[in-house]
Short mmCIF file of C-alpha atoms in Angstrom, two decimals:
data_model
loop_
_atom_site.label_atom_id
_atom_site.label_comp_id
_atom_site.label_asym_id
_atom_site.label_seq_id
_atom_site.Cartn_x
_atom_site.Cartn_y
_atom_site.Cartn_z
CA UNK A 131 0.00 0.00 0.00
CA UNK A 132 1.22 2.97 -0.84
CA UNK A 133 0.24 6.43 1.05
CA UNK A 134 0.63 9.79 -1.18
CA UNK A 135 -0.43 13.02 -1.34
CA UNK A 136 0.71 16.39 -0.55
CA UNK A 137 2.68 17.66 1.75
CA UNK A 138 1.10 18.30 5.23
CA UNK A 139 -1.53 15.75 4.53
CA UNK A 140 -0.92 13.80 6.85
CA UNK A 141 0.52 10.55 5.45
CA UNK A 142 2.83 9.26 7.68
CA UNK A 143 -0.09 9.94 10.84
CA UNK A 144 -2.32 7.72 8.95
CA UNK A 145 0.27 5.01 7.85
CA UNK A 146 1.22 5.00 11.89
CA UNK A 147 -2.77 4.60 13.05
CA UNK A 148 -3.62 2.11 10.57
CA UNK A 149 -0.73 -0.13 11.13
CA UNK A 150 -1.34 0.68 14.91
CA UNK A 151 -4.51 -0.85 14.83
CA UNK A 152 -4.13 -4.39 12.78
CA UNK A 153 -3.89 -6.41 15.99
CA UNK A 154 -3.18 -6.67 20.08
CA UNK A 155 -1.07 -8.67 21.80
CA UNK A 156 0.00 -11.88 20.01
CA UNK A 157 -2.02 -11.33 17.13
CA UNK A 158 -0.22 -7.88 16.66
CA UNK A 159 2.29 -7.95 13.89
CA UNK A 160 5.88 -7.06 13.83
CA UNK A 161 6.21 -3.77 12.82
CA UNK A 162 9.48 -1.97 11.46
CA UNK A 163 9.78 1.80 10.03
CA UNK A 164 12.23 3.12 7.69
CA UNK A 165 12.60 6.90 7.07
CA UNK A 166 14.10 7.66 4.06
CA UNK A 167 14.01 11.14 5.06
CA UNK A 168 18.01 11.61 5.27
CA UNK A 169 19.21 9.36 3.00
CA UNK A 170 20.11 11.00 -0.41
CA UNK A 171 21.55 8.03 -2.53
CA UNK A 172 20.29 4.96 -4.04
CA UNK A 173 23.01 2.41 -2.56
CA UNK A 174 21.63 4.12 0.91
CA UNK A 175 18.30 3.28 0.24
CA UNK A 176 19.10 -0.18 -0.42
CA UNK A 177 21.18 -0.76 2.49
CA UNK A 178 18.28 0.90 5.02
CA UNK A 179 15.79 -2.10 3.57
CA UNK A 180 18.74 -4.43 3.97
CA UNK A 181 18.94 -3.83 7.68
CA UNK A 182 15.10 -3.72 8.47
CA UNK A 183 14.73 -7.27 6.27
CA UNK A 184 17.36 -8.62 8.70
CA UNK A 185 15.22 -7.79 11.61
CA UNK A 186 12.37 -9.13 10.25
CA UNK A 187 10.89 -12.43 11.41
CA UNK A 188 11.38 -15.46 9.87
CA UNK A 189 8.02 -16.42 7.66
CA UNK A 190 5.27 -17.94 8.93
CA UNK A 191 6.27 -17.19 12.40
CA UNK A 192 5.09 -13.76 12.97
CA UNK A 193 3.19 -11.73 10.21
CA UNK A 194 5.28 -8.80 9.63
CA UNK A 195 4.41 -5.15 8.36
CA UNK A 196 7.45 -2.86 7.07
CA UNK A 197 6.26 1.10 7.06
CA UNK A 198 8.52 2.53 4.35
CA UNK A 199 8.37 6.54 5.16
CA UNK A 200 8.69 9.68 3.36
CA UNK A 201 10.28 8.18 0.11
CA UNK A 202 9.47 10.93 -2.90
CA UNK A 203 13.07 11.73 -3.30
CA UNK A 204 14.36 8.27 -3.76
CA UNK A 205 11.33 7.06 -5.56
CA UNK A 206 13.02 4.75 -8.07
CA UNK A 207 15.49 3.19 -5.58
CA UNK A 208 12.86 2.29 -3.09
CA UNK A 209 10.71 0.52 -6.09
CA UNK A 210 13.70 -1.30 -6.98
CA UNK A 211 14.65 -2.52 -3.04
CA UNK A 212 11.14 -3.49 -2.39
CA UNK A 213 10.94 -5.53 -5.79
CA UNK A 214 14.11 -7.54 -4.48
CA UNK A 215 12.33 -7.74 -0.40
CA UNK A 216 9.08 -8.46 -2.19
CA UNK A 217 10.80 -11.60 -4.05
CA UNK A 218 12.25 -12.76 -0.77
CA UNK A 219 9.32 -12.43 1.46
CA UNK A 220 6.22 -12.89 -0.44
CA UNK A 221 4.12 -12.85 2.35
CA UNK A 222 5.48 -9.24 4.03
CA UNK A 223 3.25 -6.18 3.87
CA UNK A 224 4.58 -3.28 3.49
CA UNK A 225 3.27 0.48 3.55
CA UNK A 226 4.41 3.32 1.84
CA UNK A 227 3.76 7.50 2.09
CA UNK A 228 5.38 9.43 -0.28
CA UNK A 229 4.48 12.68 -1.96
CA UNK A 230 4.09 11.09 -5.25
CA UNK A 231 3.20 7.63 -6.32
CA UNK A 232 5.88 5.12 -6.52
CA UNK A 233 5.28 4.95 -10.22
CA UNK A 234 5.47 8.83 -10.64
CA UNK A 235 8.58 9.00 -11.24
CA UNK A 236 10.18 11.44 -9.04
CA UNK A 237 13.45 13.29 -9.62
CA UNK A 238 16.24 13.28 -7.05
CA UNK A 239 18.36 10.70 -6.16
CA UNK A 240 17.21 7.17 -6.94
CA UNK A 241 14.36 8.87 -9.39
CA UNK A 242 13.79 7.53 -12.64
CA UNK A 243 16.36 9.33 -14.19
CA UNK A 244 17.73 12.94 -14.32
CA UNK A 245 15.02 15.37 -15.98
CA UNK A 246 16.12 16.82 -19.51
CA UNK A 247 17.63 19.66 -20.35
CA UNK A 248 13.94 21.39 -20.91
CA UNK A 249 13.40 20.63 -17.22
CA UNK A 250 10.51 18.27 -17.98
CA UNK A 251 10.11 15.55 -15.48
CA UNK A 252 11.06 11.56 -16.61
CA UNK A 253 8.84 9.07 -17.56
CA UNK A 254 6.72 7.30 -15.14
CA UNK A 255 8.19 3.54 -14.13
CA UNK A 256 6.14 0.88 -12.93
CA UNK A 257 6.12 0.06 -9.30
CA UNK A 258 5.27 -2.97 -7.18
CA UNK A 259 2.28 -4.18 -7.09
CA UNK A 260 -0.43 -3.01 -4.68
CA UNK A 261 -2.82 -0.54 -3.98
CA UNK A 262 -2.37 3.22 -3.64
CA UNK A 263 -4.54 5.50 -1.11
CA UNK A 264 -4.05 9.39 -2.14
CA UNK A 265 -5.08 11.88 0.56
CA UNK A 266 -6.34 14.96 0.05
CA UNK A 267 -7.07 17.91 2.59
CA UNK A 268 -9.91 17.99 4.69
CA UNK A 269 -13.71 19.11 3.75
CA UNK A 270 -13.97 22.26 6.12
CA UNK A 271 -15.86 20.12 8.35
CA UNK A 272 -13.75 17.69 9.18
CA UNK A 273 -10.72 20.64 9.60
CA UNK A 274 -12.92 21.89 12.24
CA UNK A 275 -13.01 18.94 14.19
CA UNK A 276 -9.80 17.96 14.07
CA UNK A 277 -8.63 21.67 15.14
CA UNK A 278 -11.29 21.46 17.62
CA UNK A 279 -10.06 17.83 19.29
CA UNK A 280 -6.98 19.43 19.88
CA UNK A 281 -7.58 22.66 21.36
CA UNK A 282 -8.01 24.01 24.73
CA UNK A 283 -11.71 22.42 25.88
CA UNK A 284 -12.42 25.93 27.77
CA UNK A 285 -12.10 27.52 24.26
CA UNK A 286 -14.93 25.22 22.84
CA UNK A 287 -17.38 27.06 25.60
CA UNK A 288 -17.14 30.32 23.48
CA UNK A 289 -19.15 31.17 21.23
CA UNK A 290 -16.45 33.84 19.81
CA UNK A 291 -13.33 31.45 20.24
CA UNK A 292 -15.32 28.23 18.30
CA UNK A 293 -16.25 30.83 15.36
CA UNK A 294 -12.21 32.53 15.32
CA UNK A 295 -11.43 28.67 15.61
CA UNK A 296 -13.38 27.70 12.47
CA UNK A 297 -12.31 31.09 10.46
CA UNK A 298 -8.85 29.63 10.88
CA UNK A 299 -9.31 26.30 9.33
CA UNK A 300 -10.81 28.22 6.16
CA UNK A 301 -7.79 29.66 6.27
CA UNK A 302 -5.25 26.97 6.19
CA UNK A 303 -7.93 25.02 3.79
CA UNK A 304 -7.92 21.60 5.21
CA UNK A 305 -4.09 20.70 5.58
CA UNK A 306 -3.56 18.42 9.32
CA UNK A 307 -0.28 19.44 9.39
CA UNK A 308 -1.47 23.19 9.52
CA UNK A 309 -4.34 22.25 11.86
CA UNK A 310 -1.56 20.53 15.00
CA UNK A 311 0.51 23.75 14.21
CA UNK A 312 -2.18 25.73 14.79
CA UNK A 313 -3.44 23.82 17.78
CA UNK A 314 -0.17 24.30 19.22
CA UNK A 315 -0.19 27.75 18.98
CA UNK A 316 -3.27 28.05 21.26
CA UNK A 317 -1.58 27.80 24.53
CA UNK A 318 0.57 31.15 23.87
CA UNK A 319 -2.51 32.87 22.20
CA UNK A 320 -6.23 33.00 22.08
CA UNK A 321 -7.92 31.73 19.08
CA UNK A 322 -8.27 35.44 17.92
CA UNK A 323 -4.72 36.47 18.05
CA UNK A 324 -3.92 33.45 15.92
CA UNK A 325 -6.79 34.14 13.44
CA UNK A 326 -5.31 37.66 13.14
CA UNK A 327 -1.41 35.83 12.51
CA UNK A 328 -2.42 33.78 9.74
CA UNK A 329 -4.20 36.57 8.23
CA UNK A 330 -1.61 37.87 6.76
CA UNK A 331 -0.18 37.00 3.30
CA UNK A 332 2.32 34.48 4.86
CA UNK A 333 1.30 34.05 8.15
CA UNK A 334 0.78 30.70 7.96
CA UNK A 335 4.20 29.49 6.44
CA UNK A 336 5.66 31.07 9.63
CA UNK A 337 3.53 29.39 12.63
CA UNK A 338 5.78 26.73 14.13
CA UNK A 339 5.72 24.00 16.96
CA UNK A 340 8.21 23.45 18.79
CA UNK A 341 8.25 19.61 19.08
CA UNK A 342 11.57 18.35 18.72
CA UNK A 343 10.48 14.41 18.10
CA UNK A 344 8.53 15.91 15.03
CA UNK A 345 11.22 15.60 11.91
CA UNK A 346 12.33 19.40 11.45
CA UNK A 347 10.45 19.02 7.59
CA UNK A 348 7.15 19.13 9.79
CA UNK A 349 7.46 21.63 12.31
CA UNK A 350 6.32 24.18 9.94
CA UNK A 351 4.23 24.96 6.85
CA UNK A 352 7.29 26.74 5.49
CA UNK A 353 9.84 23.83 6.20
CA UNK A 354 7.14 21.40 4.56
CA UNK A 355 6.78 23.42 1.01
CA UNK A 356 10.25 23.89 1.06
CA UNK A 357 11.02 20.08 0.93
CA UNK A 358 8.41 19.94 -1.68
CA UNK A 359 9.90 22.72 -3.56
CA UNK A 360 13.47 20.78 -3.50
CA UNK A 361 11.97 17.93 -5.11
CA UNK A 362 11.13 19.39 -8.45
CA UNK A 363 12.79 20.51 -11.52
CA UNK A 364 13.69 23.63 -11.91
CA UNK A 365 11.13 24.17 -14.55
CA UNK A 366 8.04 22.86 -11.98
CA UNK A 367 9.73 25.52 -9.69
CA UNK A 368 9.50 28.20 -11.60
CA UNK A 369 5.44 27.03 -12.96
CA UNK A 370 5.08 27.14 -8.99
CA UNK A 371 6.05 30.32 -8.78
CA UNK A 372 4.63 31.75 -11.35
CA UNK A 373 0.83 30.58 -10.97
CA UNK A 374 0.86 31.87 -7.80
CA UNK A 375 -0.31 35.09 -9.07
CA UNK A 376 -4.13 33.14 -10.14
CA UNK A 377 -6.13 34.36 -7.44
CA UNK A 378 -8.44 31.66 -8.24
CA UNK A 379 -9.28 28.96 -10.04
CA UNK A 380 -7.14 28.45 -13.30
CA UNK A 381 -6.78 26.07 -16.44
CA UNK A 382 -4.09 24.26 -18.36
CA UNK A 383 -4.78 27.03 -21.14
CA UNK A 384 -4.67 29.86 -19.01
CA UNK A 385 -1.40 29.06 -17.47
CA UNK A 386 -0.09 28.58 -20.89
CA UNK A 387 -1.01 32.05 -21.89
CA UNK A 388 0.10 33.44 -18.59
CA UNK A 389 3.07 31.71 -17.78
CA UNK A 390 4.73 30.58 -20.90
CA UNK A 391 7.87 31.95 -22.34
CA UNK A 392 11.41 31.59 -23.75
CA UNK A 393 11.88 29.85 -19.73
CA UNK A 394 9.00 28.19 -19.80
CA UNK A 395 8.41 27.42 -23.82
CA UNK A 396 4.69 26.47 -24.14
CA UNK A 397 5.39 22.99 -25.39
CA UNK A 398 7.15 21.97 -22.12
CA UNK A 399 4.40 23.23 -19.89
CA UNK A 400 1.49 20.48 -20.14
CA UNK A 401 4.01 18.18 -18.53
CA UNK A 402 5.07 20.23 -16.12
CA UNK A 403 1.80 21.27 -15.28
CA UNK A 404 0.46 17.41 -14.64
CA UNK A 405 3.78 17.48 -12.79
CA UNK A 406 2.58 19.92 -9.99
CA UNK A 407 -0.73 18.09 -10.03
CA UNK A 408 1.45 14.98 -9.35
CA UNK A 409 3.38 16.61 -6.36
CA UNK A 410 0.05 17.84 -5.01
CA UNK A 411 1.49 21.40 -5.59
CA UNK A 412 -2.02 21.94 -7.85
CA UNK A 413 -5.42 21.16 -6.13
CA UNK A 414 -8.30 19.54 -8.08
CA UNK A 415 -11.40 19.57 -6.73
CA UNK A 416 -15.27 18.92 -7.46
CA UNK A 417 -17.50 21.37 -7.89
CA UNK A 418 -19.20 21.74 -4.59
CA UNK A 419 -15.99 21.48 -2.66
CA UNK A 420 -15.97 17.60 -2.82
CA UNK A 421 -12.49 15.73 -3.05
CA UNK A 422 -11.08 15.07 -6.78
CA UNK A 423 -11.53 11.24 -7.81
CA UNK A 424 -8.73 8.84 -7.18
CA UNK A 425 -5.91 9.59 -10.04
CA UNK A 426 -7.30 12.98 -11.02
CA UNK A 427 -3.56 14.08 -10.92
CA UNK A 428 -3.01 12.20 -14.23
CA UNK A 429 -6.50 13.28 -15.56
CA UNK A 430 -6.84 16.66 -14.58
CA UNK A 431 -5.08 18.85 -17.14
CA UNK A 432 -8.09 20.21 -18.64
CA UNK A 433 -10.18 20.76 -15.34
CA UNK A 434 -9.93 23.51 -13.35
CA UNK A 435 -7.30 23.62 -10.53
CA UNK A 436 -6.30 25.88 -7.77
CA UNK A 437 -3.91 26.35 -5.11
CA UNK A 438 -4.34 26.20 -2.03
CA UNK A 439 -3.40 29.01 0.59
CA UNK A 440 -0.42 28.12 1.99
CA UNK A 441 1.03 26.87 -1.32
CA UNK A 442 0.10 30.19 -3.04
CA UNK A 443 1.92 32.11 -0.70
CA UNK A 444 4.98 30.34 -0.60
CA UNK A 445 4.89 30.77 -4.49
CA UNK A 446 4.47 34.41 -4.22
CA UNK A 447 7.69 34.48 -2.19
CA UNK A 448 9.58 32.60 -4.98
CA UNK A 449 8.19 34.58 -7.12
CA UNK A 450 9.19 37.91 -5.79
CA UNK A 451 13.04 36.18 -5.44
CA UNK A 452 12.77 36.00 -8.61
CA UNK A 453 12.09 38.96 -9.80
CA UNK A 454 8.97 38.49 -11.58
CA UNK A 455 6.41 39.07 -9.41
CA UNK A 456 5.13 42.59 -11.12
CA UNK A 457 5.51 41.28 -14.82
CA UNK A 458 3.82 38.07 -14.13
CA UNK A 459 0.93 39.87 -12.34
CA UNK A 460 -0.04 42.23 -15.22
CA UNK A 461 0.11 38.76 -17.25
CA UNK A 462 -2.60 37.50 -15.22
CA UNK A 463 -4.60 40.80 -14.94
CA UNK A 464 -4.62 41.00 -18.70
CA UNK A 465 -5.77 37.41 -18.78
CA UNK A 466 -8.87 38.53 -16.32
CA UNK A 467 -9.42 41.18 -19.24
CA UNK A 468 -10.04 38.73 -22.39
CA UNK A 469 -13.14 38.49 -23.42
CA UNK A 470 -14.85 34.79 -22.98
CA UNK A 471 -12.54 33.90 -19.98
CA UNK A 472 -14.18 30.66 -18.14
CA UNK A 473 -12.33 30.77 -14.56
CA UNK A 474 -13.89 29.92 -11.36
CA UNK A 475 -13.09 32.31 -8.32
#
């Protein structure tokens, strides 16, 4: 099984809970973890799955499950050490979260390959065999109860605190990542004073918890989008950073005729574009406000997409780095002036 989504999603929670649950006492099942978090090159990788399969129990003694975490940067070299595991033990489970499928072919060490010269990401590789789950954020609902089961019960009493509480979770559109942050935020300020923090353009990169068993890419909003932002091409960077100026709902099309140029030719973009929808950095969703079908990513190109707050601003900020942030924001103003435009707000 294999866990993926975007960052802040909460992945490796739900991986944890699941396996967590499949059994007490002597039925429970061996578990191992392997965070691929640090590791950087392929022969790595394959020595990390070398270790845990040593310390796994010998078949048919003890069902085993090995929790594979945070692989999006080694993506090819895990599929090839779990095809070799896989052959040994055929009856091991083993779960998976990383920020693209297994198959998506991901760059970085252990990817599929090095991304041409055009910056346009490889070509997808097959994977083992198995399911894939992909999560996306929270319905508004469900961010409010999750904020609410973790925050202060007094604050639930008031009227004014629940409604600043649920203001905030618009906000921060659905992430869990941003929803613990947040939560941990409350016992240094009152659910107003952190409604008025995230307000702000980039208020919510910067809230941080200070939690040192939580890996350092999760302790922010920031430190999450940066990891994200190392993982792609420097083409998918720069289509980051340059739709961030759609306040709204966009198109294929229109970031073609707002984001194209001698950088970014035209024909490159389409797969750079299903690129970000890969890495989660692009949001699909239903009209409505429902969640996208499963493998909308790959689908998606000519439906509308969005980002989502947090993602948009840390785009912005690249985007000013760069230089382009007035240019590429008359681009999209003079795209709000054609005639027959079709966006969503």
């Amino acid at each position: 099984m294999t866990v993926t989504g975007p960052g802040g999603v909460g992945k490796s929670a739900l991986a944890a809970e699941a396996i967590g649950r499949l059994g007490r006492g002597r039925s429970a099942p061996e578990v191992l973890r392997v965070d691929m978090a640090p590791v950087r090159e392929p022969a790595a990788v394959h020595r990390r799955l070398a270790e845990a399969a040593r310390r796994l129990p010998d078949g048919g003694r003890r069902a085993a499950v090995l929790l594979v975490d945070t692989c999006e940067h080694v993506a090819g070299a895990v599929v090839d050490g779990l095809e070799a595991l896989l052959r040994q033990r055929t009856g091991l489970r083993v779960v998976v979260t990383s920020r693209v499928p297994l198959n998506g072919g991901a760059g970085g060490a252990g990817g599929a390959g090095a991304p041409p010269a055009g910056g346009v990401a490889p070509r997808r590789r097959p994977g083992p065999r198995g399911a894939t789950l992909r999560l996306e954020p929270l319905a508004p609902d469900d961010s409010v109860a999750l904020l609410e089961s973790l925050a202060p019960h007094a604050m639930l009493d008031d009227d004014a605190d629940r409604e600043a509480l649920r203001a905030t979770c618009a906000l921060l559109e659905g992430l869990p990542l941003a929803a613990r942050i947040a939560a941990s935020q409350l016992g240094r300020h009152c659910p107003d004073r952190l409604l008025e923090r995230i307000s702000r353009p980039a208020g919510c990169l910067d809230l941080a918890v200070e939690e040192p068993r939580w890996p350092a890419r999760q302790r922010s909003l920031r430190a999450s989008l940066r990891w994200t932002h190392r993982l792609l091409t420097p083409a998918e960077q720069l289509l980051w950073a340059r739709c961030s100026v759609f306040p709204g709902r966009f198109r294929l099309t229109d970031a073609t005729r707002v984001c194209a140029d001698e950088r970014l030719p035209a024909e490159v973009l389409p797969a750079v574009f299903r690129a970000l929808l890969r890495q989660g950095v692009l949001a699909v969703r239903e009209r409505g406000g429902g969640r996208a079908a499963a493998g909308a990513a790959d689908g998606a190109a000519d439906r509308p997409v969005r980002m989502v707050r947090p993602v948009r601003a840390y785009g912005m900020e690249q985007l000013v780095r760069l230089g382009e942030e007035a240019a590429f924001q008359r681009r999209c103003l003079d795209w709000t002036m054609e005639p027959g435009d079709t966006s969503e707000d």
